[in-house]
Short mmCIF file of C-alpha atoms in Angstrom, two decimals:
data_model
loop_
_atom_site.label_atom_id
_atom_site.label_comp_id
_atom_site.label_asym_id
_atom_site.label_seq_id
_atom_site.Cartn_x
_atom_site.Cartn_y
_atom_site.Cartn_z
CA MET A 1 20.50 -1.08 8.62
CA PRO A 2 17.42 1.18 8.56
CA ASN A 3 16.84 2.82 11.92
CA ALA A 4 13.59 2.75 13.87
CA ARG A 5 12.65 6.26 12.79
CA ALA A 6 13.03 5.39 9.10
CA VAL A 7 10.90 2.26 9.45
CA ARG A 8 8.20 4.13 11.36
CA CYS A 9 8.17 7.09 8.98
CA THR A 10 7.92 5.05 5.79
CA ALA A 11 4.98 3.10 7.23
CA ASP A 12 3.08 6.35 7.88
CA ARG A 13 1.98 8.05 4.67
CA GLU A 14 1.13 11.29 6.45
CA GLY A 15 4.42 11.52 8.35
CA LEU A 16 6.44 10.67 5.24
CA ARG A 17 4.64 13.17 3.03
CA ARG A 18 5.02 15.95 5.59
CA LEU A 19 8.72 15.14 5.91
CA ALA A 20 9.20 15.23 2.15
CA ALA A 21 7.07 18.25 1.28
CA ASP A 22 6.96 20.41 4.41
CA GLN A 23 10.40 19.82 5.92
CA LEU A 24 12.56 19.01 2.89
CA GLY A 25 10.63 20.98 0.27
CA LEU A 26 10.58 18.11 -2.22
CA PRO A 27 8.16 18.42 -5.15
CA THR A 28 5.08 16.21 -4.69
CA ALA A 29 1.55 16.00 -6.05
CA PRO A 30 -0.82 18.33 -4.12
CA PHE A 31 -2.11 16.40 -1.10
CA TRP A 32 -4.48 16.66 1.87
CA PHE A 33 -5.05 14.50 4.95
CA VAL A 34 -8.59 14.15 6.27
CA GLY A 35 -10.30 12.36 9.14
CA SER A 36 -13.92 12.20 7.98
CA LEU A 37 -16.09 11.76 4.91
CA GLY A 38 -17.17 15.39 5.17
CA GLU A 39 -13.57 16.59 5.09
CA LEU A 40 -12.85 14.40 2.06
CA GLN A 41 -15.90 15.77 0.25
CA ALA A 42 -14.70 19.30 0.97
CA VAL A 43 -11.26 18.48 -0.41
CA ALA A 44 -12.84 17.02 -3.55
CA VAL A 45 -14.79 20.23 -4.13
CA HIS A 46 -11.62 22.29 -3.65
CA ALA A 47 -9.16 20.10 -5.56
CA GLY A 48 -11.38 18.75 -8.31
CA PHE A 49 -11.06 15.40 -10.06
CA PRO A 50 -9.45 12.96 -10.58
CA LEU A 51 -8.33 12.42 -6.99
CA LEU A 52 -6.31 9.53 -5.56
CA VAL A 53 -7.62 8.44 -2.14
CA SER A 54 -5.53 6.11 0.06
CA PRO A 55 -5.38 5.04 3.73
CA VAL A 56 -2.69 6.83 5.73
CA ALA A 57 -1.34 3.56 7.15
CA GLY A 58 -1.64 0.21 5.42
CA VAL A 59 -0.23 -2.06 2.74
CA ALA A 60 0.82 -0.08 -0.33
CA GLY A 61 -1.91 -0.09 -2.97
CA GLN A 62 -4.58 -1.69 -0.80
CA GLY A 63 -7.59 0.52 -0.15
CA SER A 64 -6.62 3.06 -2.81
CA SER A 65 -9.10 4.48 -5.32
CA VAL A 66 -8.97 6.98 -8.15
CA VAL A 67 -12.06 9.16 -7.74
CA ALA A 68 -13.43 10.50 -11.02
CA GLY A 69 -16.50 12.34 -9.72
CA PRO A 70 -18.58 13.36 -6.68
CA ASN A 71 -20.55 10.10 -6.58
CA GLU A 72 -17.33 8.13 -6.04
CA VAL A 73 -16.10 10.07 -3.00
CA GLU A 74 -18.06 8.15 -0.35
CA PRO A 75 -17.15 4.66 -1.70
CA ALA A 76 -13.50 5.77 -1.84
CA TRP A 77 -13.66 6.92 1.78
CA GLN A 78 -15.18 3.63 2.89
CA ARG A 79 -12.61 1.62 0.98
CA ALA A 80 -9.64 3.58 2.36
CA ALA A 81 -11.00 3.61 5.92
CA GLY A 82 -11.65 -0.13 5.72
CA HIS A 83 -8.01 -0.83 4.85
CA GLN A 84 -6.59 1.47 7.50
CA VAL A 85 -4.09 -0.27 9.78
CA GLN A 86 -5.13 0.75 13.30
CA PRO A 87 -2.88 0.81 16.38
CA GLN A 88 -3.48 -2.04 18.80
CA THR A 89 -4.71 0.47 21.36
CA GLY A 90 -7.77 1.09 19.17
CA GLY A 91 -10.13 4.03 19.37
CA VAL A 92 -8.32 6.01 16.64
CA SER A 93 -10.42 7.43 13.82
CA PRO A 94 -9.20 6.50 10.33
CA ARG A 95 -7.25 9.10 8.38
CA VAL A 96 -7.11 9.23 4.63
CA CYS A 97 -4.74 10.82 2.14
CA ALA A 98 -6.19 12.59 -0.91
CA GLU A 99 -3.86 13.53 -3.76
CA SER A 100 -4.40 15.33 -7.03
CA VAL A 101 -3.54 13.08 -9.97
CA VAL A 102 -0.70 14.88 -11.75
CA GLU A 103 0.17 14.34 -15.39
CA ILE A 104 3.20 12.06 -15.70
CA GLU A 105 4.89 10.01 -18.40
CA PHE A 106 6.12 7.13 -16.26
CA LEU A 107 7.20 5.94 -12.81
CA VAL A 108 10.81 5.36 -11.79
CA THR A 109 12.42 3.69 -8.81
CA MET A 110 15.80 5.03 -7.75
CA ILE A 111 17.69 2.42 -5.74
CA VAL A 112 19.86 4.25 -3.22
CA VAL A 113 22.62 2.39 -1.38
CA CYS A 114 23.76 3.96 1.89
CA SER A 115 27.00 2.53 3.22
CA GLN A 116 29.99 3.48 5.34
CA GLY A 117 33.16 4.33 3.43
CA PRO A 118 36.69 4.92 4.73
CA ASN A 119 36.02 8.67 4.87
CA GLY A 120 32.45 8.57 6.14
CA PRO A 121 28.93 7.79 4.89
CA LEU A 122 28.51 7.08 1.17
CA ILE A 123 25.42 7.32 -1.04
CA GLU A 124 25.43 5.50 -4.38
CA PHE A 125 22.73 5.05 -7.02
CA CYS A 126 21.76 2.18 -9.27
CA ALA A 127 20.63 2.95 -12.82
CA PRO A 128 16.98 4.12 -12.84
CA ILE A 129 14.37 1.35 -12.92
CA GLY A 130 11.15 1.91 -14.84
CA HIS A 131 7.99 0.04 -13.92
CA ARG A 132 4.27 -0.10 -14.53
CA ASP A 133 1.85 -0.99 -11.78
CA ALA A 134 -1.04 -3.45 -11.71
CA ASP A 135 -3.01 -4.98 -8.86
CA ALA A 136 -1.09 -3.06 -6.17
CA GLY A 137 2.30 -4.37 -7.29
CA GLU A 138 4.92 -3.96 -9.99
CA LEU A 139 3.74 -6.14 -12.84
CA GLU A 140 6.73 -5.26 -15.01
CA SER A 141 10.04 -3.50 -14.39
CA TRP A 142 13.06 -2.75 -16.53
CA GLN A 143 16.53 -1.24 -16.18
CA PRO A 144 17.68 1.25 -17.27
CA GLN A 145 14.81 3.68 -17.70
CA LYS A 146 16.02 6.53 -19.88
CA LEU A 147 15.74 9.99 -18.31
CA SER A 148 16.80 13.40 -19.53
CA THR A 149 19.95 14.77 -17.93
CA ALA A 150 17.89 17.31 -15.97
CA ALA A 151 15.42 14.68 -14.77
CA LEU A 152 18.20 12.28 -13.74
CA ASP A 153 19.96 15.00 -11.75
CA ALA A 154 16.68 15.94 -10.05
CA ALA A 155 15.86 12.29 -9.34
CA LYS A 156 19.23 11.72 -7.66
CA SER A 157 18.90 14.92 -5.64
CA ILE A 158 15.40 14.07 -4.39
CA ALA A 159 16.38 10.48 -3.58
CA ALA A 160 19.52 11.53 -1.71
CA ARG A 161 17.70 14.15 0.36
CA ILE A 162 14.89 11.87 1.54
CA VAL A 163 17.29 9.02 2.32
CA LYS A 164 19.64 11.28 4.29
CA ALA A 165 16.68 12.58 6.29
CA LEU A 166 15.58 9.02 7.14
CA GLY A 167 19.05 7.80 8.09
CA GLY A 168 20.46 4.30 8.45
CA ARG A 169 22.43 1.97 6.19
CA GLY A 170 21.28 -0.36 3.44
CA VAL A 171 19.14 -0.17 0.32
CA PHE A 172 16.30 2.33 -0.08
CA GLY A 173 13.80 2.32 -2.94
CA VAL A 174 12.66 5.85 -3.83
CA GLU A 175 9.65 5.97 -6.17
CA LEU A 176 9.39 9.04 -8.37
CA MET A 177 6.92 10.34 -10.95
CA ILE A 178 8.47 11.70 -14.15
CA ASN A 179 7.03 14.18 -16.64
CA GLY A 180 9.70 15.39 -19.03
CA ASP A 181 12.30 17.20 -16.91
CA GLU A 182 9.90 17.43 -13.95
CA VAL A 183 10.32 14.93 -11.10
CA TYR A 184 7.89 14.40 -8.20
CA PHE A 185 8.51 12.41 -5.03
CA ALA A 186 5.96 9.61 -4.51
CA ASP A 187 7.21 7.10 -1.91
CA VAL A 188 10.21 5.42 -0.32
CA THR A 189 10.83 1.99 1.17
CA VAL A 190 13.55 1.03 3.66
CA CYS A 191 14.19 -2.26 1.87
CA PRO A 192 14.58 -3.35 -1.76
CA ALA A 193 11.46 -2.30 -3.70
CA GLY A 194 9.44 -4.87 -5.64
CA SER A 195 10.51 -3.32 -8.93
CA ALA A 196 14.15 -3.99 -8.01
CA TRP A 197 13.93 -7.72 -8.83
CA VAL A 198 15.26 -6.86 -12.28
CA THR A 199 18.69 -6.27 -10.69
CA VAL A 200 19.08 -10.00 -10.10
CA ARG A 201 20.02 -10.20 -13.80
CA SER A 202 20.89 -6.64 -14.79
CA GLN A 203 23.54 -5.75 -12.18
CA ARG A 204 26.79 -7.28 -11.00
CA LEU A 205 25.38 -7.17 -7.47
CA SER A 206 21.62 -7.43 -6.98
CA VAL A 207 19.82 -5.18 -4.52
CA PHE A 208 19.79 -8.07 -2.06
CA GLU A 209 23.57 -8.41 -2.20
CA LEU A 210 23.91 -4.64 -1.95
CA GLN A 211 21.66 -4.62 1.11
CA ALA A 212 23.80 -7.23 2.87
CA ARG A 213 27.08 -5.56 1.95
CA ALA A 214 25.95 -2.09 3.01
CA ILE A 215 24.71 -3.31 6.39
CA LEU A 216 27.89 -5.34 6.99
CA GLY A 217 30.15 -2.45 6.01
CA LEU A 218 31.54 -4.20 2.92
CA ALA A 219 32.36 -2.57 -0.42
CA VAL A 220 29.38 -2.10 -2.74
CA ASP A 221 29.21 -1.91 -6.54
CA THR A 222 26.10 -0.58 -8.30
CA LEU A 223 27.38 -1.35 -11.81
CA MET A 224 24.74 -2.42 -14.33
CA ILE A 225 26.12 -5.14 -16.61
CA SER A 226 23.19 -5.54 -19.02
CA PRO A 227 19.79 -4.06 -19.79
CA GLY A 228 17.17 -6.27 -18.15
CA ALA A 229 13.49 -6.73 -17.42
CA ALA A 230 11.32 -8.57 -14.91
CA ARG A 231 7.68 -9.56 -14.78
CA VAL A 232 5.90 -10.62 -11.63
CA ILE A 233 4.24 -14.01 -12.09
CA ASN A 234 1.75 -16.00 -10.05
CA PRO A 235 2.50 -19.72 -9.70
CA ASP A 236 -1.20 -20.34 -8.96
CA HIS A 237 -1.92 -19.49 -12.59
CA THR A 238 0.88 -21.41 -14.30
CA ALA A 239 0.15 -24.12 -16.78
CA GLY A 240 -0.69 -27.59 -15.50
CA ARG A 241 -0.25 -26.87 -11.82
CA ALA A 242 -0.81 -29.91 -9.64
CA ALA A 243 -2.22 -27.94 -6.72
CA VAL A 244 -3.00 -24.41 -5.69
CA GLY A 245 0.26 -22.65 -4.83
CA ALA A 246 2.38 -25.32 -6.56
CA ALA A 247 5.37 -24.42 -8.71
CA PRO A 248 4.94 -24.74 -12.50
CA PRO A 249 5.65 -28.20 -13.94
CA ALA A 250 8.93 -29.10 -15.62
CA ASP A 251 7.60 -28.82 -19.18
CA ALA A 252 6.36 -25.27 -18.55
CA LEU A 253 9.72 -24.31 -17.08
CA THR A 254 11.54 -25.94 -19.99
CA GLY A 255 9.61 -23.80 -22.44
CA ALA A 256 10.03 -20.64 -20.40
CA LEU A 257 13.77 -21.09 -19.96
CA GLY A 258 14.11 -21.67 -23.70
CA VAL A 259 13.87 -17.91 -24.11
CA PRO A 260 17.39 -16.46 -24.59
CA GLU A 261 19.07 -14.94 -21.51
CA SER A 262 16.11 -15.79 -19.28
CA ASP A 263 15.51 -17.07 -15.77
CA VAL A 264 12.54 -17.85 -13.53
CA VAL A 265 12.47 -17.43 -9.76
CA ILE A 266 9.63 -19.13 -7.86
CA PHE A 267 9.31 -18.30 -4.17
CA GLY A 268 6.35 -20.51 -3.34
CA ARG A 269 2.68 -19.83 -3.00
CA GLY A 270 1.50 -17.02 -5.21
CA LEU A 271 4.74 -15.30 -6.15
CA GLY A 272 7.48 -15.55 -8.72
CA VAL A 273 9.45 -13.45 -11.22
CA ALA A 274 10.29 -13.92 -14.89
CA LEU A 275 13.68 -12.36 -15.70
CA ALA A 276 15.52 -11.62 -18.92
CA THR A 277 18.44 -9.61 -20.27
CA ALA A 278 19.23 -8.36 -23.78
CA PRO A 279 21.35 -5.78 -25.61
CA GLU A 280 18.39 -3.35 -25.43
CA VAL A 281 15.65 -2.75 -22.86
CA ALA A 282 12.87 -3.25 -25.40
CA ILE A 283 14.16 -6.72 -26.28
CA ALA A 284 14.63 -7.63 -22.60
CA ARG A 285 11.03 -6.61 -21.87
CA GLU A 286 9.75 -8.72 -24.74
CA ARG A 287 11.80 -11.70 -23.55
CA ALA A 288 10.49 -11.38 -19.99
CA ARG A 289 6.95 -11.17 -21.38
CA GLU A 290 7.56 -14.33 -23.39
CA VAL A 291 8.90 -16.18 -20.34
CA ALA A 292 5.74 -15.32 -18.41
CA SER A 293 3.57 -16.19 -21.41
CA ARG A 294 5.10 -19.66 -21.69
CA LEU A 295 4.14 -20.22 -18.08
CA ASN A 296 0.57 -19.28 -19.08
CA VAL A 297 0.51 -16.32 -16.70
CA PRO A 298 -2.33 -13.90 -17.46
CA ASP A 299 -1.48 -10.19 -17.66
CA SER A 300 -4.02 -8.31 -15.53
CA ARG A 301 -3.62 -5.26 -17.79
CA GLU A 302 -4.32 -7.14 -21.04
#
């Protein structure tokens, strides 16, 4: 399972970025860490705009802002500082990460499975997962995401290097930014990433089964059996709900599950996933969208 160092490092944006860029030499977007509004303003003058500003420690996506001009620097600082997770000892000034927004085509999650084989540690990869973000979470994900041969090789190399440096067994989700053959490291989690829900339908073993097997020392299999897609849904917004946080009614589920090769997973208050498979990714994405639509789930990007 992930060791204490890996858990601590992935929860600290500054420590993780310095490990990736400074120690391992992985390609990243240009970044700076600052401890005051004045320092952030100085970085903005130096780096230019747009600039992504995020708290160093906190829930992914919360407190982040894309700064388009000088007048937005102070509100971005206040937002990031307000979402900073402080140690219980208190008295620590907030620190903020500022990153240049690099030109990319799409985001990819590489699921890396670290296990123990008969001849020593093993690292295996699932097929790349593409996703688009909305409201601090993966609104939609699909597998496989097509990459050039050069980009796929670079993605596997970056993912393997950061995971080896962190150590431990289990599933790691390495988020990468792709622009043609160029690949940039963005983040890593020491548990299945949110975008990995698609593997419940697309792989022989989902990331959750892979996590359990890797930790228990059992054989793992990262084979993808079908192109698939997933869309995060919110049960609070489903049609005809009886109460806030209630699961969608039977008629809504009947309609949603009428979509070919589809499934719906409802976890409880405020969270669920629409899943679908198809011969091609584009069709799977459309089917997952239709499943969510039949549950009357609004798309926050539409």
